[in-house]
Amino acid sequence: MTRRLALWQIIYYLRVPDGGRAYQTVGTFLTRLRRRLRLAEDRDLRIPPPEAERLEAVAVMTIHQSKGLEFEAVHLMDVDARHFERSDDAAWLPAAFTQTAGGVDEAKSEASNKLYVALSRARSHLTLYEEKSYYKAACTPTVQRASHLLDRVVGTRVQADTTSTTHRTAQGPSLPVGLKEFVTYRTCPRRYYYDEVRQLTPAAGLHPAVRIESAVLRELFVPHGGEVSTPVNDVKLELSRLPEDYEVTRPHLRAYADQLLQAGRAWSGADRVAVAPPVDVVCDGLPIRVISHRITRQGNAVTLHFVRAQPSSPLAKQHKAIRWVLKHLNEAYPPLRFQGSLHVLSTRQTEPVVAYGHLVPDFNLTHFAQALSVGQFSAAPSSWVCPGCRHFLYCPA
């Protein structure tokens, strides 16, 4: 019987959505399971990272998730008999809450423990909310006994606007947006907000191979005008930062980095080179600064060369963004004809990238450009993007 019940529970868990897609799959099940493991009972994983201290944000969590944590101010919703029905257990609360209570039953209950955990999370300010419209919304006796400690305020319920989670800046980006940053915005506006506006760049959410690829590109290329003879050792530094869990994979990551470095130096013809000078262009009202790894010209044909570690399909975000920018470069400089080239280090293959022709008025990149121009940083949760994001632990999306 126990085995049958356990089997039914796992099938039901796989079948019933919990806020995700209408129909669950094994892939989404693993993603949900991974999220729950990361945010389960490990207190270190539930504490926001130091970078999040600068965020003007509100942490929303359940009472169970708040165990072991403290906050300057706590707002506790629905403190009523509907949610804390076992309410005659005030002996498990601090003495200040029970000094006027008499004849308290000392039987410990889950409800009293939960209420005590919720009330003891606040350092300075504690606000309790109760809803009078519900027939079982009477305040819990435990809180009633502590009424001499609380200032009661009668108000009206305000319906929260859940249709928009938009953050806006006063004027949008004040400087041209880099092509790489624009691709980040298209992937997730909130990630752009954290990376570019808030300047939060924790690496906890990045796969080690991605960090190694970024280190390889930093070793191969320096910013325009930089000193190429400056010694660097970014790959070795990234390898030294890997946790002990990746000790077995360290030699393989080192070999992977050496492969990419060899391919990059064969492409550039030098151990380290400076990238091409930036090119500024306005794309659908958004100023964009295009930084390519090399620029070549034959007659009136100008080629912008880009280098990446892994291949991408013609439908990938970077590929489309380059075509979009090339179209606007051709419109801004009529005598010239701009085209692109994308070199992949892992395969040592180069593919051409041609500019877009006529675009429909509601082209999706136009929408992203306009949204970024006004500083719109809303984003919906994504089962594909969110789990691998370095801001996963504290991002509300």
Short mmCIF file of C-alpha atoms in Angstrom, two decimals:
data_model
loop_
_atom_site.label_atom_id
_atom_site.label_comp_id
_atom_site.label_asym_id
_atom_site.label_seq_id
_atom_site.Cartn_x
_atom_site.Cartn_y
_atom_site.Cartn_z
CA MET A 1 0.00 0.00 0.00
CA THR A 2 2.83 2.41 0.87
CA ARG A 3 4.56 1.75 -2.44
CA ARG A 4 1.35 2.32 -4.35
CA LEU A 5 0.77 5.60 -2.52
CA ALA A 6 4.32 6.77 -3.22
CA LEU A 7 3.95 5.86 -6.89
CA TRP A 8 0.67 7.77 -7.10
CA GLN A 9 2.30 10.82 -5.48
CA ILE A 10 5.19 10.97 -7.93
CA ILE A 11 2.85 10.51 -10.92
CA TYR A 12 0.56 13.24 -9.60
CA TYR A 13 3.55 15.54 -9.06
CA LEU A 14 4.67 14.98 -12.64
CA ARG A 15 1.18 15.47 -14.04
CA VAL A 16 -0.18 18.49 -12.17
CA PRO A 17 1.31 21.91 -12.96
CA ASP A 18 2.35 24.20 -10.12
CA GLY A 19 2.32 27.52 -11.89
CA GLY A 20 4.39 26.45 -14.88
CA ARG A 21 3.15 24.93 -18.09
CA ALA A 22 -0.23 23.37 -18.62
CA TYR A 23 1.30 19.91 -19.05
CA GLN A 24 4.44 18.87 -17.23
CA THR A 25 7.26 16.91 -18.80
CA VAL A 26 10.25 15.07 -17.36
CA GLY A 27 12.42 18.04 -18.32
CA THR A 28 10.28 20.56 -16.47
CA PHE A 29 9.99 18.16 -13.55
CA LEU A 30 13.78 18.09 -13.20
CA THR A 31 13.90 21.88 -13.43
CA ARG A 32 11.27 22.26 -10.71
CA LEU A 33 13.00 19.69 -8.53
CA ARG A 34 16.34 21.48 -8.96
CA ARG A 35 14.76 24.79 -7.94
CA ARG A 36 13.21 23.28 -4.84
CA LEU A 37 16.47 21.67 -3.81
CA ARG A 38 18.31 24.97 -4.21
CA LEU A 39 15.75 26.84 -2.11
CA ALA A 40 14.83 24.12 0.36
CA GLU A 41 16.08 23.89 3.94
CA ASP A 42 19.65 25.05 3.33
CA ARG A 43 19.84 28.39 5.10
CA ASP A 44 22.90 29.51 3.13
CA LEU A 45 20.97 29.19 -0.12
CA ARG A 46 18.04 31.19 1.21
CA ILE A 47 20.18 34.11 2.36
CA PRO A 48 20.45 36.72 -0.41
CA PRO A 49 24.04 37.17 -1.65
CA PRO A 50 25.99 40.29 -0.59
CA GLU A 51 25.39 41.85 -4.01
CA ALA A 52 21.66 41.87 -3.30
CA GLU A 53 22.05 44.17 -0.29
CA ARG A 54 22.16 47.15 -2.66
CA LEU A 55 18.89 46.19 -4.31
CA GLU A 56 15.77 48.18 -3.54
CA ALA A 57 13.70 45.03 -3.34
CA VAL A 58 11.26 43.17 -1.12
CA ALA A 59 11.79 39.52 -0.22
CA VAL A 60 8.56 37.52 -0.52
CA MET A 61 8.58 34.09 1.12
CA THR A 62 6.59 31.67 3.23
CA ILE A 63 6.98 31.42 6.99
CA HIS A 64 8.81 28.11 6.64
CA GLN A 65 11.29 29.66 4.21
CA SER A 66 12.00 32.49 6.66
CA LYS A 67 13.33 30.20 9.40
CA GLY A 68 16.76 31.30 10.58
CA LEU A 69 16.57 34.65 8.77
CA GLU A 70 16.02 38.17 10.09
CA PHE A 71 14.85 41.35 8.41
CA GLU A 72 14.68 45.00 9.42
CA ALA A 73 10.94 45.11 8.73
CA VAL A 74 8.45 42.25 8.32
CA HIS A 75 4.91 42.38 6.94
CA LEU A 76 2.85 39.30 7.85
CA MET A 77 -0.33 38.69 5.89
CA ASP A 78 -3.58 37.02 7.03
CA VAL A 79 -2.94 36.81 10.77
CA ASP A 80 -6.37 35.41 11.53
CA ALA A 81 -8.07 32.29 12.82
CA ARG A 82 -8.48 30.99 9.30
CA HIS A 83 -4.71 30.48 9.04
CA PHE A 84 -3.88 30.00 12.74
CA GLU A 85 -6.86 28.03 14.03
CA ARG A 86 -4.99 26.50 16.98
CA SER A 87 -4.64 29.78 18.75
CA ASP A 88 -4.68 28.98 22.48
CA ASP A 89 -0.96 28.25 22.73
CA ALA A 90 0.50 31.65 23.58
CA ALA A 91 2.94 30.16 26.07
CA TRP A 92 5.28 29.47 23.17
CA LEU A 93 5.51 33.19 22.34
CA PRO A 94 7.84 35.70 24.04
CA ALA A 95 6.83 36.76 27.54
CA ALA A 96 6.01 40.29 26.35
CA PHE A 97 3.19 38.85 24.27
CA THR A 98 1.73 36.80 27.12
CA GLN A 99 2.16 38.98 30.22
CA THR A 100 -1.56 39.75 30.29
CA ALA A 101 -2.70 36.26 29.31
CA GLY A 102 -4.03 33.85 31.88
CA GLY A 103 -4.70 30.13 31.90
CA VAL A 104 -2.67 29.44 28.77
CA ASP A 105 -2.59 25.87 27.55
CA GLU A 106 1.07 24.80 27.32
CA ALA A 107 0.47 22.17 24.65
CA LYS A 108 2.81 22.94 21.77
CA SER A 109 1.21 23.00 18.31
CA GLU A 110 2.43 23.55 14.81
CA ALA A 111 0.30 26.68 14.48
CA SER A 112 1.84 28.37 17.50
CA ASN A 113 5.35 27.49 16.36
CA LYS A 114 4.65 28.89 12.92
CA LEU A 115 3.24 32.10 14.35
CA TYR A 116 6.21 32.50 16.68
CA VAL A 117 8.64 32.05 13.76
CA ALA A 118 6.79 34.69 11.75
CA LEU A 119 6.66 37.24 14.58
CA SER A 120 10.31 36.81 15.52
CA ARG A 121 11.77 37.52 12.08
CA ALA A 122 11.58 41.32 12.50
CA ARG A 123 14.42 43.36 13.99
CA SER A 124 12.71 46.76 14.24
CA HIS A 125 9.31 46.86 12.56
CA LEU A 126 6.50 44.29 12.53
CA THR A 127 3.23 44.83 10.66
CA LEU A 128 0.36 42.35 10.88
CA TYR A 129 -2.57 42.26 8.45
CA GLU A 130 -6.00 40.73 8.95
CA GLU A 131 -8.96 40.66 6.59
CA LYS A 132 -12.36 41.39 8.11
CA SER A 133 -14.43 40.44 5.08
CA TYR A 134 -13.92 36.69 5.55
CA TYR A 135 -16.22 34.96 8.03
CA LYS A 136 -13.31 33.23 9.82
CA ALA A 137 -11.04 36.25 9.74
CA ALA A 138 -11.23 36.98 13.46
CA CYS A 139 -7.90 37.96 14.93
CA THR A 140 -6.13 35.11 16.72
CA PRO A 141 -6.41 35.16 20.53
CA THR A 142 -2.63 35.15 20.75
CA VAL A 143 -2.41 38.49 18.95
CA GLN A 144 -5.43 39.84 20.84
CA ARG A 145 -3.62 39.24 24.13
CA ALA A 146 -0.75 41.34 22.81
CA SER A 147 -2.97 44.21 21.70
CA HIS A 148 -1.35 46.54 24.27
CA LEU A 149 1.89 46.22 22.28
CA LEU A 150 0.36 46.97 18.88
CA ASP A 151 -1.01 50.11 17.25
CA ARG A 152 -4.21 49.16 15.43
CA VAL A 153 -4.87 50.87 12.13
CA VAL A 154 -8.15 50.35 10.24
CA GLY A 155 -7.78 50.60 6.50
CA THR A 156 -9.14 49.33 3.22
CA ARG A 157 -7.78 46.58 1.05
CA VAL A 158 -5.94 47.70 -2.05
CA GLN A 159 -5.86 45.30 -4.98
CA ALA A 160 -2.27 44.87 -6.12
CA ASP A 161 -1.56 45.35 -9.82
CA THR A 162 -0.20 41.99 -10.94
CA THR A 163 -0.34 42.76 -14.66
CA SER A 164 2.93 44.66 -14.72
CA THR A 165 6.21 44.20 -12.88
CA THR A 166 7.98 47.00 -14.70
CA HIS A 167 11.00 48.89 -13.39
CA ARG A 168 11.67 52.20 -15.08
CA THR A 169 14.52 54.67 -15.04
CA ALA A 170 14.07 58.38 -15.60
CA GLN A 171 15.40 58.52 -19.15
CA GLY A 172 16.45 55.01 -20.06
CA PRO A 173 20.11 54.30 -20.92
CA SER A 174 22.23 57.46 -20.80
CA LEU A 175 25.01 55.93 -22.94
CA PRO A 176 24.94 53.80 -26.08
CA VAL A 177 24.05 50.20 -25.30
CA GLY A 178 26.57 47.57 -26.35
CA LEU A 179 25.43 44.92 -28.80
CA LYS A 180 26.25 42.22 -26.25
CA GLU A 181 24.20 44.03 -23.60
CA PHE A 182 21.28 44.36 -26.00
CA VAL A 183 21.33 40.59 -26.57
CA THR A 184 21.26 40.21 -22.78
CA TYR A 185 18.23 42.48 -22.61
CA ARG A 186 16.45 40.47 -25.26
CA THR A 187 17.20 37.27 -23.33
CA CYS A 188 15.91 38.71 -20.05
CA PRO A 189 15.26 42.40 -19.29
CA ARG A 190 15.66 41.74 -15.58
CA ARG A 191 19.11 40.26 -16.11
CA TYR A 192 20.07 43.41 -18.03
CA TYR A 193 18.71 45.46 -15.12
CA TYR A 194 20.83 43.59 -12.58
CA ASP A 195 23.97 43.41 -14.73
CA GLU A 196 24.03 46.87 -16.32
CA VAL A 197 21.93 49.15 -14.11
CA ARG A 198 22.69 47.63 -10.72
CA GLN A 199 26.13 46.35 -11.71
CA LEU A 200 25.61 43.00 -9.98
CA THR A 201 27.71 40.29 -11.57
CA PRO A 202 27.85 37.24 -9.28
CA ALA A 203 29.11 34.13 -11.05
CA ALA A 204 27.24 31.60 -8.93
CA GLY A 205 24.64 30.91 -11.59
CA LEU A 206 27.05 30.39 -14.48
CA HIS A 207 28.24 26.99 -15.59
CA PRO A 208 32.04 26.56 -15.21
CA ALA A 209 32.44 26.00 -18.96
CA VAL A 210 30.78 29.38 -19.65
CA ARG A 211 33.12 31.08 -17.19
CA ILE A 212 36.09 29.42 -18.87
CA GLU A 213 34.90 30.61 -22.29
CA SER A 214 34.62 34.18 -21.01
CA ALA A 215 38.12 33.95 -19.54
CA VAL A 216 39.47 32.68 -22.88
CA LEU A 217 38.00 35.66 -24.74
CA ARG A 218 39.51 38.04 -22.16
CA GLU A 219 42.91 36.47 -22.72
CA LEU A 220 42.62 36.66 -26.51
CA PHE A 221 41.29 40.21 -26.83
CA VAL A 222 41.79 43.49 -25.02
CA PRO A 223 39.55 46.57 -25.36
CA HIS A 224 40.30 48.98 -28.18
CA GLY A 225 43.39 51.00 -27.34
CA GLY A 226 44.44 48.61 -24.56
CA GLU A 227 47.94 47.25 -24.08
CA VAL A 228 48.21 43.78 -25.62
CA SER A 229 51.53 43.06 -23.92
CA THR A 230 50.00 43.18 -20.44
CA PRO A 231 50.29 39.66 -18.97
CA VAL A 232 46.99 37.94 -18.17
CA ASN A 233 46.09 34.64 -16.63
CA ASP A 234 42.31 34.72 -16.49
CA VAL A 235 41.85 31.05 -17.36
CA LYS A 236 44.10 29.89 -14.53
CA LEU A 237 42.31 32.24 -12.15
CA GLU A 238 38.89 30.89 -13.11
CA LEU A 239 40.10 27.32 -12.70
CA SER A 240 41.39 28.12 -9.21
CA ARG A 241 37.98 29.53 -8.26
CA LEU A 242 36.10 26.33 -9.08
CA PRO A 243 34.68 24.55 -6.02
CA GLU A 244 35.96 21.18 -4.90
CA ASP A 245 33.01 19.47 -6.59
CA TYR A 246 34.62 20.26 -9.95
CA GLU A 247 38.05 18.88 -9.06
CA VAL A 248 37.55 15.89 -11.38
CA THR A 249 36.55 18.11 -14.30
CA ARG A 250 39.35 20.65 -13.82
CA PRO A 251 41.80 18.93 -16.24
CA HIS A 252 39.10 18.68 -18.89
CA LEU A 253 38.23 22.37 -18.51
CA ARG A 254 41.90 23.22 -18.79
CA ALA A 255 42.17 21.21 -22.00
CA TYR A 256 39.02 22.88 -23.32
CA ALA A 257 40.48 26.32 -22.59
CA ASP A 258 43.75 25.42 -24.34
CA GLN A 259 41.78 24.29 -27.40
CA LEU A 260 39.89 27.59 -27.56
CA LEU A 261 43.04 29.66 -26.99
CA GLN A 262 44.87 27.86 -29.78
CA ALA A 263 41.95 28.38 -32.18
CA GLY A 264 41.66 32.07 -31.27
CA ARG A 265 45.36 32.75 -31.78
CA ALA A 266 45.27 30.96 -35.11
CA TRP A 267 42.38 33.21 -36.19
CA SER A 268 43.95 36.48 -35.03
CA GLY A 269 47.57 35.63 -35.91
CA ALA A 270 48.83 36.77 -32.50
CA ASP A 271 48.77 35.71 -28.86
CA ARG A 272 46.62 38.68 -27.97
CA VAL A 273 45.10 41.50 -30.01
CA ALA A 274 43.00 44.60 -29.43
CA VAL A 275 39.42 44.62 -30.67
CA ALA A 276 38.33 46.94 -33.45
CA PRO A 277 37.27 50.52 -32.70
CA PRO A 278 33.58 50.82 -31.71
CA VAL A 279 30.94 51.83 -34.24
CA ASP A 280 27.91 53.80 -33.02
CA VAL A 281 24.55 53.53 -34.75
CA VAL A 282 20.96 54.35 -33.81
CA CYS A 283 18.67 51.34 -34.26
CA ASP A 284 14.95 52.10 -34.02
CA GLY A 285 15.63 55.01 -31.69
CA LEU A 286 18.08 53.13 -29.46
CA PRO A 287 21.77 54.16 -29.65
CA ILE A 288 23.89 51.02 -29.91
CA ARG A 289 27.67 50.72 -29.77
CA VAL A 290 28.91 47.83 -31.90
CA ILE A 291 32.24 46.38 -30.75
CA SER A 292 33.49 43.73 -33.15
CA HIS A 293 36.74 41.80 -32.88
CA ARG A 294 37.96 42.91 -36.29
CA ILE A 295 36.87 45.20 -39.14
CA THR A 296 37.99 44.68 -42.73
CA ARG A 297 37.14 46.61 -45.90
CA GLN A 298 37.32 45.81 -49.60
CA GLY A 299 36.10 48.68 -51.74
CA ASN A 300 32.77 49.77 -50.30
CA ALA A 301 32.17 46.43 -48.54
CA VAL A 302 32.82 46.60 -44.79
CA THR A 303 32.87 43.36 -42.79
CA LEU A 304 32.44 43.25 -39.02
CA HIS A 305 34.06 40.10 -37.63
CA PHE A 306 32.76 38.57 -34.39
CA VAL A 307 34.24 35.67 -32.42
CA ARG A 308 32.38 33.32 -30.09
CA ALA A 309 33.30 30.09 -28.32
CA GLN A 310 30.39 27.86 -29.32
CA PRO A 311 28.34 27.75 -32.54
CA SER A 312 24.90 29.31 -32.77
CA SER A 313 22.07 28.79 -35.21
CA PRO A 314 20.92 31.50 -37.65
CA LEU A 315 17.85 31.83 -35.44
CA ALA A 316 19.90 32.59 -32.32
CA LYS A 317 19.53 35.96 -30.56
CA GLN A 318 23.07 37.15 -31.32
CA HIS A 319 22.77 36.23 -34.99
CA LYS A 320 19.50 38.16 -35.38
CA ALA A 321 20.82 41.15 -33.45
CA ILE A 322 23.86 41.40 -35.74
CA ARG A 323 21.66 41.28 -38.85
CA TRP A 324 19.44 43.97 -37.35
CA VAL A 325 22.39 46.25 -36.57
CA LEU A 326 23.91 45.70 -40.04
CA LYS A 327 20.63 46.85 -41.60
CA HIS A 328 20.74 50.13 -39.70
CA LEU A 329 24.44 50.61 -40.50
CA ASN A 330 23.63 50.29 -44.20
CA GLU A 331 20.89 52.89 -43.81
CA ALA A 332 23.12 55.26 -41.83
CA TYR A 333 26.09 55.04 -44.24
CA PRO A 334 24.63 54.74 -47.78
CA PRO A 335 27.98 54.66 -49.65
CA LEU A 336 29.07 51.58 -47.71
CA ARG A 337 27.70 48.03 -47.60
CA PHE A 338 28.00 46.40 -44.20
CA GLN A 339 28.10 42.65 -43.69
CA GLY A 340 29.08 40.37 -40.83
CA SER A 341 31.21 37.34 -40.12
CA LEU A 342 30.90 34.99 -37.14
CA HIS A 343 33.90 32.80 -36.24
CA VAL A 344 33.43 29.87 -33.82
CA LEU A 345 36.50 28.86 -31.81
CA SER A 346 35.33 25.35 -30.90
CA THR A 347 34.78 24.36 -34.55
CA ARG A 348 37.17 26.85 -36.23
CA GLN A 349 34.48 27.60 -38.76
CA THR A 350 33.36 30.99 -40.05
CA GLU A 351 29.88 31.78 -41.29
CA PRO A 352 28.69 34.96 -43.04
CA VAL A 353 25.99 37.15 -41.56
CA VAL A 354 23.96 39.28 -43.97
CA ALA A 355 21.95 42.37 -43.08
CA TYR A 356 18.19 42.26 -42.82
CA GLY A 357 16.21 43.69 -45.72
CA HIS A 358 12.74 45.14 -45.27
CA LEU A 359 11.31 44.60 -41.78
CA VAL A 360 7.68 44.71 -40.71
CA PRO A 361 6.71 47.63 -38.43
CA ASP A 362 6.13 45.32 -35.44
CA PHE A 363 9.49 43.53 -35.78
CA ASN A 364 10.34 42.07 -32.37
CA LEU A 365 13.78 43.70 -32.05
CA THR A 366 12.13 47.07 -32.65
CA HIS A 367 9.89 46.35 -29.67
CA PHE A 368 12.89 45.46 -27.47
CA ALA A 369 14.74 48.60 -28.55
CA GLN A 370 11.80 50.83 -27.69
CA ALA A 371 11.29 49.11 -24.33
CA LEU A 372 14.97 49.51 -23.41
CA SER A 373 14.91 53.17 -24.50
CA VAL A 374 12.30 53.99 -21.84
CA GLY A 375 13.93 51.81 -19.18
CA GLN A 376 11.45 48.93 -19.06
CA PHE A 377 12.88 45.94 -17.21
CA SER A 378 9.93 43.60 -16.71
CA ALA A 379 10.36 39.87 -17.33
CA ALA A 380 8.27 36.75 -16.97
CA PRO A 381 9.63 33.55 -15.37
CA SER A 382 11.21 31.18 -17.87
CA SER A 383 11.83 27.51 -17.20
CA TRP A 384 14.71 27.65 -19.71
CA VAL A 385 16.48 30.87 -18.72
CA CYS A 386 15.84 31.34 -14.99
CA PRO A 387 17.48 28.19 -13.51
CA GLY A 388 20.84 28.98 -15.10
CA CYS A 389 20.76 32.69 -14.29
CA ARG A 390 23.29 34.03 -11.79
CA HIS A 391 20.53 36.18 -10.25
CA PHE A 392 18.17 33.23 -9.76
CA LEU A 393 18.22 33.26 -5.94
CA TYR A 394 16.84 36.78 -5.48
CA CYS A 395 15.18 37.73 -8.77
CA PRO A 396 11.35 37.89 -8.40
CA ALA A 397 10.92 36.47 -11.91
#
